[in-house]
Coordinates of C-alpha atoms and ligand atoms in Angstrom, one line a residue:
M99 CA 54.0 -29.3 47.8
G100 CA 56.7 -28.6 45.1
Q101 CA 55.6 -27.0 41.9
R102 CA 52.0 -26.0 41.1
V103 CA 50.2 -24.1 38.4
V104 CA 47.1 -22.2 39.3
A105 CA 44.6 -20.3 37.1
V106 CA 42.6 -17.4 38.5
I107 CA 39.8 -16.7 36.1
G108 CA 38.5 -13.1 36.7
V109 CA 40.7 -10.6 38.4
G110 CA 38.2 -8.1 39.8
P111 CA 38.3 -7.6 43.6
R112 CA 37.6 -11.3 44.4
G113 CA 40.2 -12.8 42.1
L114 CA 42.6 -10.1 43.4
S115 CA 41.9 -11.0 47.0
V116 CA 42.8 -14.7 46.3
L117 CA 46.0 -13.6 44.6
E118 CA 46.9 -11.4 47.6
R119 CA 46.3 -14.3 50.0
L120 CA 48.2 -16.7 47.8
V121 CA 51.2 -14.4 47.5
T122 CA 51.2 -13.7 51.2
R123 CA 50.9 -17.4 52.2
L124 CA 53.8 -18.3 49.8
R125 CA 56.1 -15.9 51.6
E126 CA 56.0 -18.2 54.6
R127 CA 56.5 -21.4 52.5
P128 CA 59.8 -23.2 51.7
P129 CA 61.4 -21.6 48.6
D130 CA 61.0 -24.9 46.6
D131 CA 57.2 -24.6 47.0
E132 CA 56.8 -22.8 43.7
V133 CA 53.6 -21.5 42.2
T134 CA 52.9 -20.1 38.8
V135 CA 49.6 -18.2 38.6
W136 CA 47.9 -17.5 35.3
A137 CA 45.7 -14.5 36.0
F138 CA 43.1 -14.2 33.3
D139 CA 40.8 -11.3 32.9
A140 CA 39.0 -10.3 29.7
V141 CA 38.8 -6.6 30.7
G142 CA 41.6 -5.5 33.0
H143 CA 43.6 -6.9 36.0
G144 CA 42.5 -5.6 39.4
D145 CA 39.9 -3.2 38.2
G146 CA 38.1 -5.7 36.0
R147 CA 34.8 -5.1 34.4
V148 CA 33.0 -3.2 37.3
W149 CA 35.8 -0.9 38.3
R150 CA 37.5 -0.4 34.9
A151 CA 39.8 2.5 35.1
D152 CA 38.7 4.0 31.8
Q153 CA 35.1 4.6 32.7
P154 CA 33.7 8.1 32.9
P155 CA 34.1 9.9 36.3
W156 CA 30.4 10.3 37.1
F157 CA 30.1 6.6 38.0
A158 CA 30.7 6.5 41.8
A159 CA 31.2 3.8 44.4
N160 CA 28.7 3.5 47.1
T161 CA 31.3 2.5 49.7
T162 CA 33.5 5.2 51.2
A163 CA 37.2 5.6 50.6
G164 CA 38.0 5.0 54.3
E165 CA 36.3 1.6 54.3
S166 CA 37.8 0.3 51.0
T167 CA 41.0 -1.7 51.1
M168 CA 42.6 -4.7 49.7
C169 CA 44.9 -4.9 52.6
A170 CA 44.0 -7.9 54.7
P171 CA 44.3 -7.6 58.5
G172 CA 47.3 -9.1 60.3
A173 CA 50.9 -9.0 59.7
G174 CA 50.8 -11.1 56.5
C175 CA 49.7 -8.7 53.9
L176 CA 53.2 -7.2 53.3
P177 CA 53.3 -6.4 49.5
V178 CA 50.0 -4.6 49.6
R179 CA 50.3 -3.0 53.0
R180 CA 52.1 0.1 51.8
L181 CA 49.0 0.9 49.6
G182 CA 46.7 1.1 52.7
T183 CA 43.1 2.1 52.2
M184 CA 41.6 3.9 49.2
A185 CA 41.5 7.1 51.3
G186 CA 45.2 7.1 52.1
W187 CA 46.2 5.9 48.6
G188 CA 44.0 8.4 46.8
G189 CA 44.4 11.4 49.1
L190 CA 40.6 11.4 49.8
A191 CA 38.6 12.1 53.0
V192 CA 37.7 8.8 54.7
G193 CA 34.0 9.6 54.2
A194 CA 34.4 10.5 50.5
Y195 CA 32.8 8.3 47.8
P196 CA 35.5 7.7 45.1
S197 CA 34.6 7.5 41.5
R198 CA 34.6 3.9 40.4
R199 CA 37.5 4.5 38.0
H200 CA 39.6 5.9 40.8
Y201 CA 39.0 2.8 42.9
G202 CA 39.8 0.8 39.8
Q203 CA 43.2 2.5 39.6
Y204 CA 43.8 1.5 43.2
L205 CA 42.9 -2.1 42.4
A206 CA 45.1 -2.1 39.3
E207 CA 48.0 -0.9 41.4
V208 CA 47.3 -3.7 44.0
F209 CA 47.6 -6.2 41.1
A210 CA 50.8 -4.6 39.8
T211 CA 52.3 -4.6 43.3
L212 CA 51.5 -8.3 43.7
C213 CA 53.2 -9.1 40.4
A214 CA 56.2 -7.0 41.2
C215 CA 56.7 -7.6 45.0
G216 CA 55.8 -11.2 45.5
P217 CA 58.4 -13.7 46.9
P218 CA 60.6 -15.4 44.3
N219 CA 58.7 -18.7 44.6
V220 CA 55.5 -17.1 43.0
R221 CA 55.2 -15.9 39.4
V222 CA 52.0 -14.1 38.5
R223 CA 51.4 -14.1 34.7
P224 CA 48.6 -11.8 33.5
V225 CA 46.7 -12.8 30.4
R226 CA 44.2 -10.3 29.0
A227 CA 41.7 -12.8 27.4
E228 CA 38.5 -14.6 28.1
V229 CA 38.7 -18.2 29.2
T230 CA 36.2 -20.0 27.1
R231 CA 36.8 -23.7 28.0
I232 CA 38.1 -25.9 30.7
T233 CA 38.5 -29.7 30.2
R234 CA 40.0 -32.4 32.3
T235 CA 43.1 -34.2 30.9
P236 CA 45.2 -36.9 32.5
R237 CA 47.9 -34.2 33.2
G238 CA 45.5 -31.6 34.8
L239 CA 43.0 -29.0 33.7
R240 CA 43.3 -27.6 30.2
L241 CA 42.1 -24.1 29.7
V242 CA 41.5 -22.2 26.4
A243 CA 41.9 -18.4 26.3
G244 CA 42.6 -16.1 23.4
G245 CA 43.3 -19.0 21.1
N246 CA 46.0 -20.5 23.4
A247 CA 45.8 -23.6 25.7
Y248 CA 47.1 -23.6 29.3
L249 CA 47.6 -26.7 31.5
V250 CA 47.1 -26.1 35.2
D251 CA 46.6 -28.0 38.4
K252 CA 43.9 -25.8 40.1
V253 CA 41.4 -23.2 39.0
V254 CA 39.6 -20.4 40.8
L255 CA 36.4 -19.1 39.2
A256 CA 36.0 -15.4 40.3
T257 CA 34.0 -14.4 37.2
G258 CA 31.8 -11.9 39.0
H259 CA 29.0 -10.1 37.3
G260 CA 28.5 -12.2 34.2
A261 CA 26.1 -11.4 31.4
T262 CA 22.8 -13.2 31.3
E263 CA 20.9 -14.1 28.1
P264 CA 17.5 -12.4 27.8
D265 CA 14.6 -14.4 29.1
E266 CA 11.3 -14.9 27.2
A267 CA 9.8 -11.5 28.4
Q268 CA 13.0 -9.7 27.4
L269 CA 13.2 -11.4 24.1
A270 CA 9.6 -10.4 23.4
L271 CA 10.5 -6.7 24.2
L272 CA 13.6 -6.9 21.9
R273 CA 11.4 -8.3 19.1
H274 CA 8.8 -5.7 19.7
A275 CA 11.4 -2.9 19.6
D276 CA 12.9 -4.2 16.4
G277 CA 9.5 -4.5 14.7
H278 CA 8.4 -1.0 15.7
G279 CA 11.5 1.2 15.4
L280 CA 11.8 1.4 19.2
R281 CA 14.8 0.7 21.5
Y282 CA 14.9 -1.8 24.3
V283 CA 18.1 -2.0 26.5
P284 CA 18.2 -5.2 28.5
P285 CA 19.6 -5.3 32.1
G286 CA 23.4 -5.0 32.5
L287 CA 26.1 -2.5 33.6
A288 CA 25.2 1.1 32.7
T289 CA 28.8 1.6 31.5
E290 CA 28.1 -1.0 28.8
M291 CA 24.6 0.3 27.7
P292 CA 24.2 2.2 24.5
L293 CA 22.9 5.3 26.4
D294 CA 24.4 7.7 23.9
E295 CA 21.7 6.5 21.4
L296 CA 18.9 8.0 23.6
R297 CA 17.7 11.1 21.8
P298 CA 17.8 14.5 23.5
G299 CA 14.2 15.3 24.6
A300 CA 12.9 11.7 23.9
E301 CA 10.8 10.1 26.6
V302 CA 12.6 7.1 27.8
A303 CA 11.2 4.6 30.3
V304 CA 13.7 3.3 32.9
R305 CA 12.6 0.3 34.8
G306 CA 14.2 -0.3 38.3
L307 CA 15.1 2.4 40.7
G308 CA 18.3 0.9 42.2
L309 CA 22.0 1.7 41.7
T310 CA 21.9 1.1 37.9
F311 CA 19.1 3.7 37.7
Y312 CA 21.3 6.2 39.4
D313 CA 24.1 5.4 37.0
V314 CA 21.8 5.8 33.9
T315 CA 20.5 9.1 35.3
R316 CA 24.0 10.4 35.9
A317 CA 25.2 9.3 32.4
V318 CA 22.4 11.2 30.6
T319 CA 22.7 14.4 32.8
L320 CA 26.2 15.0 34.0
G321 CA 27.4 12.9 31.1
R322 CA 25.7 15.2 28.7
G323 CA 27.0 18.5 30.1
G324 CA 24.3 19.2 32.7
R325 CA 25.4 20.7 36.1
F326 CA 24.1 21.0 39.6
R327 CA 24.2 24.4 41.2
T328 CA 23.5 25.3 44.8
C329 CA 21.4 28.5 45.1
R330 CA 19.4 30.1 47.8
E331 CA 16.3 27.9 47.2
G332 CA 18.5 24.7 47.4
L333 CA 20.1 22.4 44.8
R334 CA 19.1 23.1 41.2
Y335 CA 19.8 21.2 38.0
V336 CA 21.1 23.3 35.1
P337 CA 20.3 21.3 32.0
S338 CA 22.5 21.2 28.9
G339 CA 19.4 20.6 26.7
D340 CA 20.7 17.2 25.5
E341 CA 19.0 15.1 28.1
P342 CA 16.2 12.7 27.4
R343 CA 13.2 12.7 29.8
L344 CA 13.4 9.6 32.0
L345 CA 10.1 8.0 32.9
A346 CA 11.2 6.1 36.0
L347 CA 9.3 3.3 37.5
S348 CA 9.6 0.3 39.9
R349 CA 7.5 -1.9 42.1
G350 CA 7.7 0.4 45.1
G351 CA 8.0 3.7 43.3
V352 CA 10.9 4.7 45.7
P353 CA 14.5 4.8 44.5
F354 CA 17.3 3.4 46.7
L355 CA 17.6 5.8 49.7
A356 CA 20.8 7.5 50.9
R357 CA 23.4 5.9 53.0
P358 CA 24.2 7.9 56.2
A359 CA 27.4 9.9 56.1
V360 CA 30.4 8.1 57.4
P361 CA 32.6 10.8 58.9
D362 CA 35.4 8.6 60.2
F363 CA 36.7 5.0 60.1
P364 CA 36.4 2.7 61.9
V365 CA 32.7 3.5 61.9
P366 CA 31.4 3.1 65.5
P367 CA 29.9 -0.4 65.3
V368 CA 26.1 -0.6 65.3
R369 CA 25.4 -2.5 68.5
L370 CA 23.3 -5.6 67.7
R371 CA 21.2 -6.6 70.7
V372 CA 18.8 -9.0 69.2
V373 CA 20.2 -10.4 65.9
T374 CA 23.2 -12.3 67.3
E375 CA 25.1 -15.3 66.1
E376 CA 23.9 -17.2 69.3
R377 CA 20.3 -16.4 68.7
L378 CA 20.4 -17.4 65.1
A379 CA 22.0 -20.7 66.0
A380 CA 19.3 -21.3 68.6
L381 CA 16.6 -20.7 66.0
R382 CA 18.0 -23.5 63.9
E383 CA 18.1 -25.9 66.8
T384 CA 14.5 -25.1 67.6
A385 CA 13.5 -25.6 64.0
L386 CA 15.2 -29.0 63.9
A387 CA 13.4 -30.2 67.0
A388 CA 10.0 -29.0 65.8
T389 CA 10.1 -29.9 62.1
G390 CA 12.8 -32.4 61.5
T391 CA 14.8 -30.0 59.3
P392 CA 17.1 -27.2 60.5
Q393 CA 15.9 -25.1 57.6
L394 CA 14.2 -21.8 58.7
D395 CA 11.3 -19.8 57.7
F396 CA 12.9 -16.4 57.3
A397 CA 9.7 -14.3 57.4
R398 CA 8.4 -16.0 60.5
R399 CA 11.5 -16.6 62.5
V400 CA 14.2 -14.1 61.5
E401 CA 12.4 -11.0 60.3
P402 CA 10.6 -10.3 63.6
L403 CA 14.1 -10.2 65.2
I404 CA 15.3 -7.8 62.6
Q405 CA 12.3 -5.6 63.1
F406 CA 12.8 -5.7 66.9
E407 CA 16.5 -4.7 66.4
A408 CA 15.3 -1.8 64.2
D409 CA 12.8 -0.6 66.8
L410 CA 15.6 -0.6 69.4
A411 CA 17.8 1.4 67.1
C412 CA 15.2 4.0 66.2
S413 CA 13.3 5.5 69.2
T414 CA 10.3 6.2 67.0
G415 CA 10.6 2.7 65.6
A416 CA 7.2 1.4 66.5
A417 CA 5.7 3.8 64.0
H418 CA 8.1 2.7 61.2
P419 CA 8.1 -1.0 60.2
L420 CA 11.1 -1.5 57.9
A421 CA 8.8 -2.7 55.1
G422 CA 6.8 0.5 55.4
L423 CA 10.0 2.6 55.1
A424 CA 11.0 0.7 52.0
R425 CA 7.5 0.9 50.5
P426 CA 5.9 4.1 51.8
F427 CA 3.5 4.4 48.9
R428 CA 2.1 0.9 49.1
D429 CA -1.5 2.0 49.8
R430 CA -1.3 5.6 48.6
F431 CA -3.1 7.1 45.6
F432 CA -2.2 10.4 43.9
A433 CA -4.6 12.5 41.9
G434 CA -2.0 13.2 39.2
P435 CA 1.7 12.9 38.3
D436 CA 2.6 16.3 39.7
D437 CA 1.3 15.3 43.2
Y438 CA 3.3 12.1 43.2
R439 CA 6.5 13.7 41.9
A440 CA 6.3 16.5 44.4
C441 CA 5.7 14.0 47.2
L442 CA 8.7 11.8 46.1
A443 CA 11.0 14.8 45.7
R444 CA 10.1 15.9 49.2
L445 CA 10.8 12.4 50.5
L446 CA 14.2 12.3 48.8
R447 CA 15.2 15.7 50.1
E448 CA 14.2 14.7 53.6
D449 CA 16.1 11.4 53.2
A450 CA 19.3 13.2 52.0
R451 CA 19.1 15.6 54.9
R452 CA 18.8 12.8 57.4
A453 CA 21.7 10.9 55.8
E454 CA 23.9 14.0 55.9
A455 CA 23.4 14.1 59.6
G456 CA 25.1 10.6 59.8
C457 CA 24.0 7.5 61.7
V458 CA 22.6 9.3 64.7
D459 CA 21.4 7.1 67.6
G460 CA 17.6 6.8 67.8
T461 CA 16.9 7.9 64.2
V462 CA 15.6 6.1 61.2
K463 CA 19.1 6.1 59.7
A464 CA 20.3 4.2 62.7
A465 CA 17.7 1.6 62.0
T466 CA 18.6 1.3 58.3
E467 CA 22.3 1.2 59.0
M468 CA 21.5 -1.8 61.3
L469 CA 20.5 -3.6 58.1
R470 CA 24.1 -3.2 56.9
A471 CA 25.5 -4.4 60.2
I472 CA 23.5 -7.6 60.1
R473 CA 24.8 -8.5 56.6
P474 CA 27.7 -10.6 57.8
L475 CA 25.3 -12.6 60.0
L476 CA 22.6 -13.4 57.5
P477 CA 24.7 -15.9 55.6
L478 CA 24.6 -18.0 58.7
V479 CA 20.9 -18.5 58.2
V480 CA 20.7 -18.3 54.4
D481 CA 23.7 -20.0 52.9
F482 CA 23.8 -23.5 51.6
G483 CA 20.1 -24.2 51.9
G484 CA 19.7 -22.7 55.4
L485 CA 16.1 -21.5 54.6
L486 CA 13.1 -23.6 53.6
P487 CA 12.9 -23.5 49.8
G488 CA 9.8 -21.3 49.7
S489 CA 11.2 -19.0 52.3
H490 CA 14.5 -18.8 50.3
R491 CA 12.6 -17.7 47.3
D492 CA 10.6 -15.1 49.3
F493 CA 13.9 -13.9 50.9
L494 CA 15.4 -13.2 47.5
S495 CA 12.4 -11.7 45.9
R496 CA 10.9 -9.6 48.7
F497 CA 13.2 -9.1 51.7
V498 CA 16.4 -8.5 49.8
P499 CA 15.0 -5.8 47.4
E500 CA 13.2 -4.0 50.3
S501 CA 16.3 -4.1 52.5
F502 CA 18.4 -2.8 49.7
V503 CA 16.1 0.2 49.1
L504 CA 17.0 1.1 52.7
S505 CA 20.6 0.0 53.1
A506 CA 22.4 -0.3 49.7
G507 CA 21.9 3.2 48.4
P508 CA 24.2 5.9 47.1
P509 CA 25.6 8.9 49.1
A510 CA 23.2 11.6 50.2
S511 CA 24.5 14.0 47.5
H512 CA 23.2 11.7 44.8
V513 CA 19.8 11.4 46.3
A514 CA 19.6 15.2 46.7
Q515 CA 20.6 15.5 43.0
L516 CA 17.9 13.1 42.0
A517 CA 15.3 15.3 43.8
A518 CA 16.7 18.3 41.8
L519 CA 16.3 16.3 38.5
I520 CA 12.7 15.6 39.4
D521 CA 12.1 19.3 40.1
A522 CA 13.7 20.1 36.7
G523 CA 11.4 17.6 34.9
V524 CA 14.4 15.6 33.6
V525 CA 13.4 12.6 35.7
R526 CA 9.7 12.0 35.7
P527 CA 8.8 9.1 38.1
V528 CA 5.7 7.3 37.0
G529 CA 4.3 6.0 40.3
P530 CA 4.2 3.0 42.6
A531 CA 3.4 -0.5 41.1
G532 CA 4.7 1.0 37.8
R533 CA 3.9 -1.1 34.7
V534 CA 5.3 -1.2 31.2
E535 CA 3.5 -2.6 28.2
A536 CA 4.6 -2.9 24.6
G537 CA 2.3 -0.8 22.5
A538 CA 2.4 -0.1 18.7
D539 CA 3.6 3.5 19.2
G540 CA 6.0 2.7 22.0
F541 CA 6.4 1.4 25.5
V542 CA 3.4 2.4 27.5
V543 CA 4.1 3.1 31.2
S544 CA 1.6 3.8 33.9
S545 CA 0.9 3.4 37.6
P546 CA -2.5 2.2 38.9
Q547 CA -1.9 4.5 41.9
V548 CA -1.4 7.8 40.0
G549 CA -4.2 9.3 38.0
G550 CA -3.2 10.3 34.4
S551 CA 0.2 8.6 34.7
R552 CA 0.0 6.9 31.3
R553 CA 2.8 7.9 28.9
V554 CA 4.3 6.4 25.8
A555 CA 8.1 6.1 25.6
E556 CA 10.2 5.5 22.5
A557 CA 12.8 3.5 24.5
L558 CA 12.9 1.3 27.5
V559 CA 16.0 0.9 29.6
D560 CA 15.9 -2.1 32.0
A561 CA 17.9 -0.9 35.0
R562 CA 16.9 -3.9 37.2
A563 CA 19.8 -5.9 38.7
P564 CA 20.0 -9.1 36.5
A565 CA 19.0 -12.1 38.6
R566 CA 21.7 -14.8 38.9
N567 CA 20.6 -17.7 36.6
L568 CA 23.2 -20.3 35.7
A569 CA 21.1 -21.8 32.9
R570 CA 20.9 -18.4 31.1
D571 CA 24.5 -17.3 31.7
A572 CA 25.8 -15.9 28.5
S573 CA 29.5 -16.8 29.1
P574 CA 30.8 -19.5 26.8
L575 CA 32.9 -20.9 29.7
V576 CA 29.9 -21.3 32.0
K577 CA 27.8 -22.9 29.2
Q578 CA 30.5 -25.4 28.5
L579 CA 31.1 -26.3 32.1
L580 CA 27.4 -26.8 32.7
A581 CA 27.0 -28.8 29.5
D582 CA 29.9 -31.0 30.4
G583 CA 28.5 -31.6 33.9
M584 CA 31.6 -30.0 35.6
I585 CA 29.4 -27.5 37.5
S586 CA 25.8 -27.5 38.6
E587 CA 23.0 -25.3 39.8
F588 CA 22.3 -25.1 43.5
V589 CA 18.8 -26.5 44.2
N590 CA 17.5 -25.9 47.7
V591 CA 15.5 -29.0 48.8
D592 CA 13.5 -29.5 52.0
P593 CA 14.5 -33.0 53.1
V594 CA 11.2 -33.6 54.9
T595 CA 8.7 -32.5 52.2
G596 CA 10.8 -32.7 49.1
D597 CA 9.9 -29.1 48.2
R598 CA 12.5 -27.6 45.8
F599 CA 13.8 -24.2 44.8
A600 CA 16.1 -24.1 41.8
T601 CA 18.0 -21.0 42.8
G602 CA 20.0 -20.2 39.6
G603 CA 23.2 -20.1 41.6
L604 CA 26.4 -22.0 41.1
A605 CA 26.6 -24.9 43.5
V606 CA 29.7 -24.9 45.8
T607 CA 30.7 -26.6 49.0
P608 CA 31.2 -24.6 52.2
A609 CA 34.8 -23.2 52.5
P610 CA 37.0 -23.6 50.4
Y611 CA 34.1 -23.4 48.0
R612 CA 34.8 -26.3 45.6
V613 CA 32.3 -26.4 42.7
I614 CA 29.9 -29.3 42.8
D615 CA 29.6 -31.2 39.5
G616 CA 26.5 -32.5 37.8
R617 CA 26.6 -35.7 39.8
G618 CA 26.7 -33.9 43.1
R619 CA 30.5 -34.4 43.7
A620 CA 32.8 -31.7 45.0
D621 CA 35.6 -31.0 42.5
P622 CA 38.9 -31.0 44.4
D623 CA 40.6 -28.7 41.8
I624 CA 38.0 -26.0 40.9
H625 CA 36.9 -23.4 43.4
A626 CA 34.4 -20.5 42.9
L627 CA 33.8 -17.4 44.9
G628 CA 32.1 -14.0 44.6
V629 CA 29.0 -13.1 42.6
A630 CA 29.2 -16.3 40.6
T631 CA 28.1 -18.2 43.7
N632 CA 25.2 -15.9 44.6
H633 CA 22.0 -17.6 45.6
T634 CA 24.0 -20.6 47.0
R635 CA 25.5 -18.0 49.3
W636 CA 24.1 -14.6 50.0
F637 CA 25.7 -11.2 49.5
T638 CA 28.8 -12.1 47.7
E639 CA 28.8 -8.7 45.8
V640 CA 31.4 -7.3 48.1
G641 CA 34.3 -5.5 46.4
T642 CA 36.4 -4.6 49.4
G643 CA 37.5 -5.7 52.9
R644 CA 37.3 -3.6 56.0
P645 CA 40.6 -1.9 57.1
G646 CA 42.2 -3.8 59.9
Q647 CA 39.2 -6.0 60.4
D648 CA 38.5 -9.7 59.7
S649 CA 35.7 -9.9 57.1
P650 CA 34.0 -12.6 54.9
F651 CA 35.8 -11.0 51.9
F652 CA 39.2 -11.8 53.2
R653 CA 38.2 -15.0 54.9
D654 CA 36.7 -16.5 51.7
A655 CA 39.9 -15.6 49.8
D656 CA 42.2 -17.0 52.5
A657 CA 40.3 -20.3 52.6
V658 CA 40.6 -20.7 48.8
A659 CA 44.3 -19.7 48.9
A660 CA 45.0 -22.3 51.6
A661 CA 43.3 -25.0 49.6
L662 CA 45.2 -24.2 46.4
L663 CA 48.4 -24.9 48.4
E664 CA 47.3 -28.2 49.9
P665 CA 49.4 -31.2 49.2
R666 CA 48.1 -33.4 46.4
Ligands
FAD1041 C1 27.7 -1.2 38.7 C2 28.2 -1.8 40.0 C3 28.6 -0.9 41.0 C4 29.1 -1.5 42.2 N1 29.5 -0.7 43.2 C5 30.0 -1.2 44.3 C6 30.5 -0.4 45.4 O1 30.5 0.8 45.3 N2 31.0 -1.0 46.5 C7 31.1 -2.4 46.6 O2 31.6 -2.9 47.6 N3 30.5 -3.1 45.6 C8 30.0 -2.6 44.5 N4 29.5 -3.4 43.5 C9 29.4 -4.9 43.8 C10 30.5 -5.7 43.1 O3 30.0 -7.0 43.1 C11 31.8 -5.8 43.8 O4 32.3 -4.5 44.1 C12 32.9 -6.4 43.0 O5 33.2 -5.9 41.7 C13 32.7 -7.9 42.9 O6 34.0 -8.5 42.6 P1 34.2 -9.8 41.7 O7 35.6 -9.9 41.6 O8 33.4 -10.9 42.3 O9 33.4 -9.5 40.3 P2 33.8 -8.5 39.2 O10 34.2 -7.2 39.7 O11 32.6 -8.5 38.3 O12 35.0 -9.1 38.4 C14 35.0 -10.3 37.7 C15 36.0 -10.3 36.6 O13 36.0 -11.5 35.9 C16 36.2 -11.3 34.5 N5 35.8 -12.5 33.8 C17 34.5 -13.1 33.9 N6 34.5 -14.2 33.1 C18 35.7 -14.4 32.6 C19 36.4 -15.3 31.7 N7 35.6 -16.4 31.3 N8 37.6 -15.2 31.4 C20 38.4 -14.1 31.9 N9 37.8 -13.2 32.7 C21 36.6 -13.3 33.0 C22 35.5 -10.0 34.2 O14 36.1 -9.4 33.1 C23 35.6 -9.2 35.5 O15 36.7 -8.3 35.4 C24 29.1 -2.9 42.3 C25 28.6 -3.7 41.3 C26 28.2 -3.2 40.1 C27 27.8 -4.1 39.0

């Protein structure tokens, strides 16, 4: 192979995983196979934007220390091996949830180790700058970052959670807020939101009850001097007096529920009896024979299997369809806000109690943990247009949000704390099917299922996860690549009917994930992995591999690293 220059753009967990695989593979290569890696990150190397090591301590990971590692399985991962898992490195219990900044410190040390301990034939050169442009020249790819130009042979885009430009509805809210002395905070990372500007005592609407909602809540309570205290009656919130009042709302009216405690690692695997690789492959063959396309209807063909698996996991399963667990208030009406809030606080306390007991066989938490266990299998049916276009849209807009309520939540302690914040009146959930309208006096929130729920807020924080949308990506680099036809959006097309779903995701080939240009050709020199490729693939928001286990996280990185070293 000789000499090669590679650029890794974005050194969060995904970019880091490619570097680790590259360094490890180069140890086994002849010494005259030399690689220089320009490692670009605009924020920090290793920790990057999500795990930045300087964020406040109340932002926590929702994966445990024992499960989190950058150490790939097998004998190859020598430089990083001594760091082990986050638990060993950080002196934490395996079931503890590290703060995000603590995990960021681990990731930064992984990066430093790769720079310092790589074999002599690899040089990793960090650049703290945003790459704003890539163009093709006769001598290779030319990158611009921080006012300098770099010439490289290959590029890996691991740009992660990019910012998205506001859509029409969000622009209207911004304009309304500007014109009426209000405040609208569009979707993004809570660490980057101007939450300090929310006035103590002000009523603030928060839309979305997922992980960003938990972050926002923690920032304006723990982050403003509030404390939780355990007393005889249970957990209590002791306010500092500086908190705003959060009018919280979402479609279902239920926040993400708690993840069952993980006392040890490896976690005893959830035994999958119905949703298996073989059965999913058989579904595809049946679909091809019946319809002429291997694309599947997820709701009709796959979801019943998942429900059956849940019923087997939970002995009382028949009474608990998963959709009902995620949306327990779908058909319920409440006389007033106090009734709804008391009901929700009870539900959250019960959920935290169940989660603290762990993933006990036969319980609801065993069924919801199953949803995590099937995550590595679902890409087999979803990725690269595996679903019919309409079904793909439904999967992303209905199945995924509902399954995340049940299986992507925070630790039990955070759910119990949320119940205490509701008791204390700091968090005031509005109700199911919550609505926000822009009124002259403020943002009017209400729920059609809760009598007297209408309130007027002086600020609205959008805590929903920003949807992947290449066309609205705010990054100068993505804009330029798209405008120059060097990348393209993944459009899922049914070959039989011609039905289409423009997914908003960055189009890539199967491994090693070469980007597909505007004319439909795979680029031999540019790879993309991680969140940037969401919607073409599913569930790429993974920031860690499993200790000692093969996982899509390591497999993706290894496939890209191997391709970077291919002969020209
Ligand atoms: C708030 C939040 C909490 C999360 N918590 C967890 C958790 O607890 N556990 C878990 O497993 N996952 C969690 N996730 C999911 C998350 O997707 C992954 O953990 C992980 O961060 C994804 O890694 P990544 O490398 O793909 O993206 P990122 O971590 O987003 O890293 C991408 C990097 O690319 C850089 N970058 C982007 N564009 C450019 C450019 N043009 N030039 C230079 N640099 C650039 C950015 O600065 C950034 O550092 C969380 C996500 C968020 C947003």
